[in-house]
Short mmCIF file of C-alpha atoms in Angstrom, two decimals:
data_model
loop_
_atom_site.label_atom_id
_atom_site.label_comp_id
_atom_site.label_asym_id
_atom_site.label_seq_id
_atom_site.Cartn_x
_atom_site.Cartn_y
_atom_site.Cartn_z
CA UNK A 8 36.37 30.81 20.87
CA UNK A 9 38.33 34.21 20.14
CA UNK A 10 39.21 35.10 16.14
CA UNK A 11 40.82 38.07 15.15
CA UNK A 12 40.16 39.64 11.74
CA UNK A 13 41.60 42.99 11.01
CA UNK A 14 39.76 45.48 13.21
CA UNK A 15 36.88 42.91 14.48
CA UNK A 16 36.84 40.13 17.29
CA UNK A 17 35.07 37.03 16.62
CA UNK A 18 33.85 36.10 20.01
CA UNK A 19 30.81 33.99 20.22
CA UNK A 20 29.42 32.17 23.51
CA UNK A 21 29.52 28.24 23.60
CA UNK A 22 25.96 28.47 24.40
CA UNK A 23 25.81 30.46 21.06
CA UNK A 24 27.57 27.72 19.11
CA UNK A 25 26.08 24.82 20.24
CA UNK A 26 22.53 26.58 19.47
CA UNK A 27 23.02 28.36 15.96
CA UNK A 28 24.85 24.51 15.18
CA UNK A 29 21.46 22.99 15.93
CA UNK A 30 19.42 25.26 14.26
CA UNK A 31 21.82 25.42 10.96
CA UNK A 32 21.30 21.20 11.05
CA UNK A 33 17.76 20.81 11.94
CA UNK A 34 17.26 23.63 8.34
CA UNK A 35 19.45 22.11 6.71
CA UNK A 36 18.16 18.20 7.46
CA UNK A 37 15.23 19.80 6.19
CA UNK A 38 16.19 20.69 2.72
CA UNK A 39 17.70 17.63 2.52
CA UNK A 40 14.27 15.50 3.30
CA UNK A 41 12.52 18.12 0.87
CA UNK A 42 15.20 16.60 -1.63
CA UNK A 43 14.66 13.42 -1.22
CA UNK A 44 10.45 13.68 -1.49
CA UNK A 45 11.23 15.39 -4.83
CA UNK A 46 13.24 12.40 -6.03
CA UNK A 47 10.82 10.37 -4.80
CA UNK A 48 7.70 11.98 -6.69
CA UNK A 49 10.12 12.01 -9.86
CA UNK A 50 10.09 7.96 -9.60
CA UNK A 51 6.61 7.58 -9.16
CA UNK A 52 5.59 9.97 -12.34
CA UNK A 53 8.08 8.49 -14.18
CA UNK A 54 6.61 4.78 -13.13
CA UNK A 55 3.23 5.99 -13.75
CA UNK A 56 3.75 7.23 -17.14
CA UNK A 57 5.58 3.88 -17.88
CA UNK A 58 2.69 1.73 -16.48
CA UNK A 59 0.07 4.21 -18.53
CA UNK A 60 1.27 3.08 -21.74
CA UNK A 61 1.57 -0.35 -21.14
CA UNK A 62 -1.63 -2.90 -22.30
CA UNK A 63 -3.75 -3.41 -19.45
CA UNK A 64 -3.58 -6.99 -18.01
CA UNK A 65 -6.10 -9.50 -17.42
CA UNK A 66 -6.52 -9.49 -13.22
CA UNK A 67 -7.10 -11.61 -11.22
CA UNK A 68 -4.27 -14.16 -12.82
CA UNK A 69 -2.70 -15.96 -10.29
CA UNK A 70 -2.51 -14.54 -6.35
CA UNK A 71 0.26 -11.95 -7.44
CA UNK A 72 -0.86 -8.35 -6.50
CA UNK A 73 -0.31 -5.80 -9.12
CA UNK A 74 2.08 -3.02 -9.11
CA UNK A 75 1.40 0.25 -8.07
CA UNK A 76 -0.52 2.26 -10.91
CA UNK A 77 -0.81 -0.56 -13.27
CA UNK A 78 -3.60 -0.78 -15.50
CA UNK A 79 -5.91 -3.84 -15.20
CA UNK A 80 -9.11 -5.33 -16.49
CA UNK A 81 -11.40 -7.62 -14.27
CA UNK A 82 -15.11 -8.14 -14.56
CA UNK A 83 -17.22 -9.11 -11.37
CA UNK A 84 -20.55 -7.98 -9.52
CA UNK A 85 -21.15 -4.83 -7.62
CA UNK A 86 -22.20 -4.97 -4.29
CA UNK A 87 -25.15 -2.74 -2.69
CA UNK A 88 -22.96 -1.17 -0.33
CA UNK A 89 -21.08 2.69 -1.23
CA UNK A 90 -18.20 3.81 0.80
CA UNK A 91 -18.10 7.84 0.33
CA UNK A 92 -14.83 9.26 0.55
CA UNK A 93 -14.92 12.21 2.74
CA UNK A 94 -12.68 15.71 1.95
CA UNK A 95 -12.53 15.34 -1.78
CA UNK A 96 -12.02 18.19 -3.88
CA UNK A 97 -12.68 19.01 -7.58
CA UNK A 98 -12.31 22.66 -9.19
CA UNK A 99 -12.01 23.85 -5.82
CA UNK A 100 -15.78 22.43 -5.05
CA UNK A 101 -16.27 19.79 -2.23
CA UNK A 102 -17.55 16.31 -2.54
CA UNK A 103 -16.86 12.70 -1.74
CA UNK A 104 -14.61 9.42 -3.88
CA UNK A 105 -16.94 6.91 -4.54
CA UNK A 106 -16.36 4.02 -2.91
CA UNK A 107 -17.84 0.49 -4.74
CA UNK A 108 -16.65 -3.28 -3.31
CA UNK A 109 -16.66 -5.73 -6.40
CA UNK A 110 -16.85 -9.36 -6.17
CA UNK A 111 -14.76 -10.87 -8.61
CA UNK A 112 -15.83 -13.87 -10.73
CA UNK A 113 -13.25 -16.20 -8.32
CA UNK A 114 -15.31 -14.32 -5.24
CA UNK A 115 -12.81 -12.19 -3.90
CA UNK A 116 -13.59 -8.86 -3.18
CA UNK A 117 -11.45 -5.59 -4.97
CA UNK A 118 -12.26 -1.72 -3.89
CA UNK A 119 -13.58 0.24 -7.05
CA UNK A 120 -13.01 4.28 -6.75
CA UNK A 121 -15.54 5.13 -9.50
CA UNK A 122 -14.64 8.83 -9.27
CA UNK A 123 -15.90 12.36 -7.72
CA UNK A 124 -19.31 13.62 -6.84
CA UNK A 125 -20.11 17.03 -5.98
CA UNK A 126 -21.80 17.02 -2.21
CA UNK A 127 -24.06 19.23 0.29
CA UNK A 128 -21.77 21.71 1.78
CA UNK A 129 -24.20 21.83 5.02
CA UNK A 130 -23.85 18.37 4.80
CA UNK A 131 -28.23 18.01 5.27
CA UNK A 132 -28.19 15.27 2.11
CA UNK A 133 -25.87 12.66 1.01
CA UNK A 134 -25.60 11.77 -2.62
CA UNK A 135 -27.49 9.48 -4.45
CA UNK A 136 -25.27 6.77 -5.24
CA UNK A 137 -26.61 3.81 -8.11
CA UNK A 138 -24.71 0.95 -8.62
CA UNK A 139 -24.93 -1.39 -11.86
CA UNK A 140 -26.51 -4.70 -11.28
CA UNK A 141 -25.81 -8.19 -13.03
CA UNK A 142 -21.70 -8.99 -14.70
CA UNK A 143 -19.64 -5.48 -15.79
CA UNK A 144 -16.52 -5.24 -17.13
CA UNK A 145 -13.88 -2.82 -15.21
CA UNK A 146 -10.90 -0.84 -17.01
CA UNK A 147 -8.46 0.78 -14.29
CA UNK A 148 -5.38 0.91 -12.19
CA UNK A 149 -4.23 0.12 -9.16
CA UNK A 150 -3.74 2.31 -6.33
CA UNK A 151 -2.44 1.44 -3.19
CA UNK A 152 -3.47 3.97 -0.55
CA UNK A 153 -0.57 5.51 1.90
CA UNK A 154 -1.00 4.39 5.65
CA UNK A 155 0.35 7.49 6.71
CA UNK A 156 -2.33 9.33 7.47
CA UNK A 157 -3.43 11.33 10.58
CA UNK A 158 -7.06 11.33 12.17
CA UNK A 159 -8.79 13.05 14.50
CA UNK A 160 -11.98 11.50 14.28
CA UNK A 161 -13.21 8.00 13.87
CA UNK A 162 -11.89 6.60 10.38
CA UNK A 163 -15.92 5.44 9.33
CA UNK A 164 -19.16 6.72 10.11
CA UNK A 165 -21.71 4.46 9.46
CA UNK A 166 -24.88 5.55 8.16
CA UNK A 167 -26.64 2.83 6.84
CA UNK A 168 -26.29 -1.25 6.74
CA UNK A 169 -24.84 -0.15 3.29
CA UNK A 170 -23.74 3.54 3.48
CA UNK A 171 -21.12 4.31 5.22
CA UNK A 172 -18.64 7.79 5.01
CA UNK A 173 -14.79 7.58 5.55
CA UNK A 174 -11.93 9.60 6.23
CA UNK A 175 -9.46 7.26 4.82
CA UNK A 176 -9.26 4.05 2.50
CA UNK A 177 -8.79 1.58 5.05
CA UNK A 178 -8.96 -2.01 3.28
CA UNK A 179 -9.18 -3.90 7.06
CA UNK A 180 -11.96 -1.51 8.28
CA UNK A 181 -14.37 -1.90 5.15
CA UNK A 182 -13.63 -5.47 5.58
CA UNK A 183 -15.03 -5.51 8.79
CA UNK A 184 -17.89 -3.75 7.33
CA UNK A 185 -18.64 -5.97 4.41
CA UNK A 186 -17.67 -9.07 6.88
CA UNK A 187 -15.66 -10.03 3.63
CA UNK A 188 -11.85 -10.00 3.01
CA UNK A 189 -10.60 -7.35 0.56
CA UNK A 190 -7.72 -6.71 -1.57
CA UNK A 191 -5.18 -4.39 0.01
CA UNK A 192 -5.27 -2.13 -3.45
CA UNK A 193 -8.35 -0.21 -5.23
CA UNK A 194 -8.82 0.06 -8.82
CA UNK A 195 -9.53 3.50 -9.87
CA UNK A 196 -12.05 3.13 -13.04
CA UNK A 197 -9.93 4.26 -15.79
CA UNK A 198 -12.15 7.73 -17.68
CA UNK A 199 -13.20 5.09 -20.74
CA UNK A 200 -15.37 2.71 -18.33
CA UNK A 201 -19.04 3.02 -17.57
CA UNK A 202 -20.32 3.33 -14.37
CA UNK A 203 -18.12 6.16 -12.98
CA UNK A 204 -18.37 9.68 -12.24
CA UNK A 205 -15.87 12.57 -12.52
CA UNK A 206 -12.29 10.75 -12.62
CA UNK A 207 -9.30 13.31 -12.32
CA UNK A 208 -6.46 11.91 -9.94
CA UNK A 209 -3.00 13.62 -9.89
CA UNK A 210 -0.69 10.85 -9.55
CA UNK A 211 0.92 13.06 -6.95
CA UNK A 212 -0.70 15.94 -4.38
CA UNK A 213 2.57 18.17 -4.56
CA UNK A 214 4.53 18.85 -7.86
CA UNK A 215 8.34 18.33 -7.59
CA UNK A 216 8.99 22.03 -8.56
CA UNK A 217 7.45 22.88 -4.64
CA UNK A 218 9.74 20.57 -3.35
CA UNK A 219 12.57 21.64 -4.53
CA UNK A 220 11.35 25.32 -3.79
CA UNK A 221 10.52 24.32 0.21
CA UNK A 222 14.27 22.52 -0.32
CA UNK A 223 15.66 26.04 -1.00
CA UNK A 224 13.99 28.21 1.13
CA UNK A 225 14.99 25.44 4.38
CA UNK A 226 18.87 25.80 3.15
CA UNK A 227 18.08 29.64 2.39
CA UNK A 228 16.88 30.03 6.28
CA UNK A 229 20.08 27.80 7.22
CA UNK A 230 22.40 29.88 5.62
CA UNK A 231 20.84 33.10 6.83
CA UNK A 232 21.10 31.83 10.83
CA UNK A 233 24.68 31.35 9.78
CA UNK A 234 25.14 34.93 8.74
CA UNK A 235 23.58 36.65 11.50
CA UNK A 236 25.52 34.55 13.69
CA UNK A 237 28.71 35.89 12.14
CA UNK A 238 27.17 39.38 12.48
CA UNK A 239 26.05 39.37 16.01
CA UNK A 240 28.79 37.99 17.49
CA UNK A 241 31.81 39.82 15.31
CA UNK A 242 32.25 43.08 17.72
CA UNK A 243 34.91 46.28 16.86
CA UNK A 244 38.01 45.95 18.19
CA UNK A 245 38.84 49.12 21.10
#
């Protein structure tokens, strides 16, 4: 490839091309994706705040699941066992989700997150986790938990016949656990119910406004790459 402009020769290597091409793509294909999580998050706040306002329903009615973030109202009976989320953070302080299964009055079994408590940074103690006994009644909405999650580790550590920390919400692991069949949703206990602790859950970890800046500064780098290319390769003409 040879271009004349004025005074300057445009004269780049093939090997050149073909590698600031790839680079400019790969950035690029990158804004792009950052685009389309943003438009994603937009949907789900704008479902959420749609669902939020809407009169909680009467669940379980029927074997339909409910939506994502929908607000429901069951009663049933705690079991014994506590599933501590690990890696939870409030105020920047460390602690675990707490974890409760619920049998249902129709004896299925539904996950209850009943909110945030602080933990032992040195990890010596566990918390002290009381669960109601006899019928309650349970405001909240349903989550479903993403699959796409990474471990290193195993997913449960077992600490008692019913204590048990995990890394993830894994519906099919706890079920081994409880050696009962659970819904593939929790309910997270809405802040008006008893039997909870802190409750604070963004409906989303990463605002749409960082999105959209990581979506800039990928096309930013893209168009930079393209730049320099012009630069290095555009040489004086003798």
């Amino acid at each position: 490839m040879n271009v004349v402009l004025f005074k300057y020769q445009f004269k780049p290597h093939w090997a050149v091309i073909v590698l600031t091409l790839l680079f400019i793509a790969l950035f690029t294909r990158l804004g792009f994706w950052q685009l389309s999580r943003a438009n994603e998050k937009k949907q789900m706040l704008a479902m959420a705040q749609t669902l939020s306002q809407k009169q909680a329903i009467k669940w379980p009615s029927g074997e339909i699941l409910p939506k994502q973030y929908q607000r429901l109202n069951t009663q049933g009976y705690f079991l014994p066992a506590v599933f501590l989320l690990d890696n939870q953070h409030y105020q920047h302080q460390f602690g675990y989700d707490v974890i409760s299964p619920l049998v249902l009055t129709n004896g299925d079994v539904v996950l209850v997150d009943r909110g945030w408590v602080a933990a032992d940074l040195m990890r010596h103690a566990l918390p002290s986790i009381d669960s109601p006994n006899g019928l309650v009644d349970i405001d909240g909405s349903a989550y479903y938990p993403s699959s796409k999650n990474w471990l290193l580790g195993p997913a449960m550590d077992k600490k008692d016949e019913n204590l048990a920390i995990i890394e993830l919400i894994d519906t099919q692991l706890i079920s081994q656990f409880l050696h009962k069949s659970v819904y593939p949703f929790i309910i997270r206990l809405s802040s008006q119910s008893k039997y909870g602790f802190v409750r604070d859950w963004p409906v989303i970890a990463m605002s749409v406004e960082r999105h959209y800046g990581y979506a800039f500064q990928w096309f930013a780098i893209a168009f930079a790459i393209f730049i320099i290319f012009i630069i290095l390769n555009m040489k004086k003409k003798v």
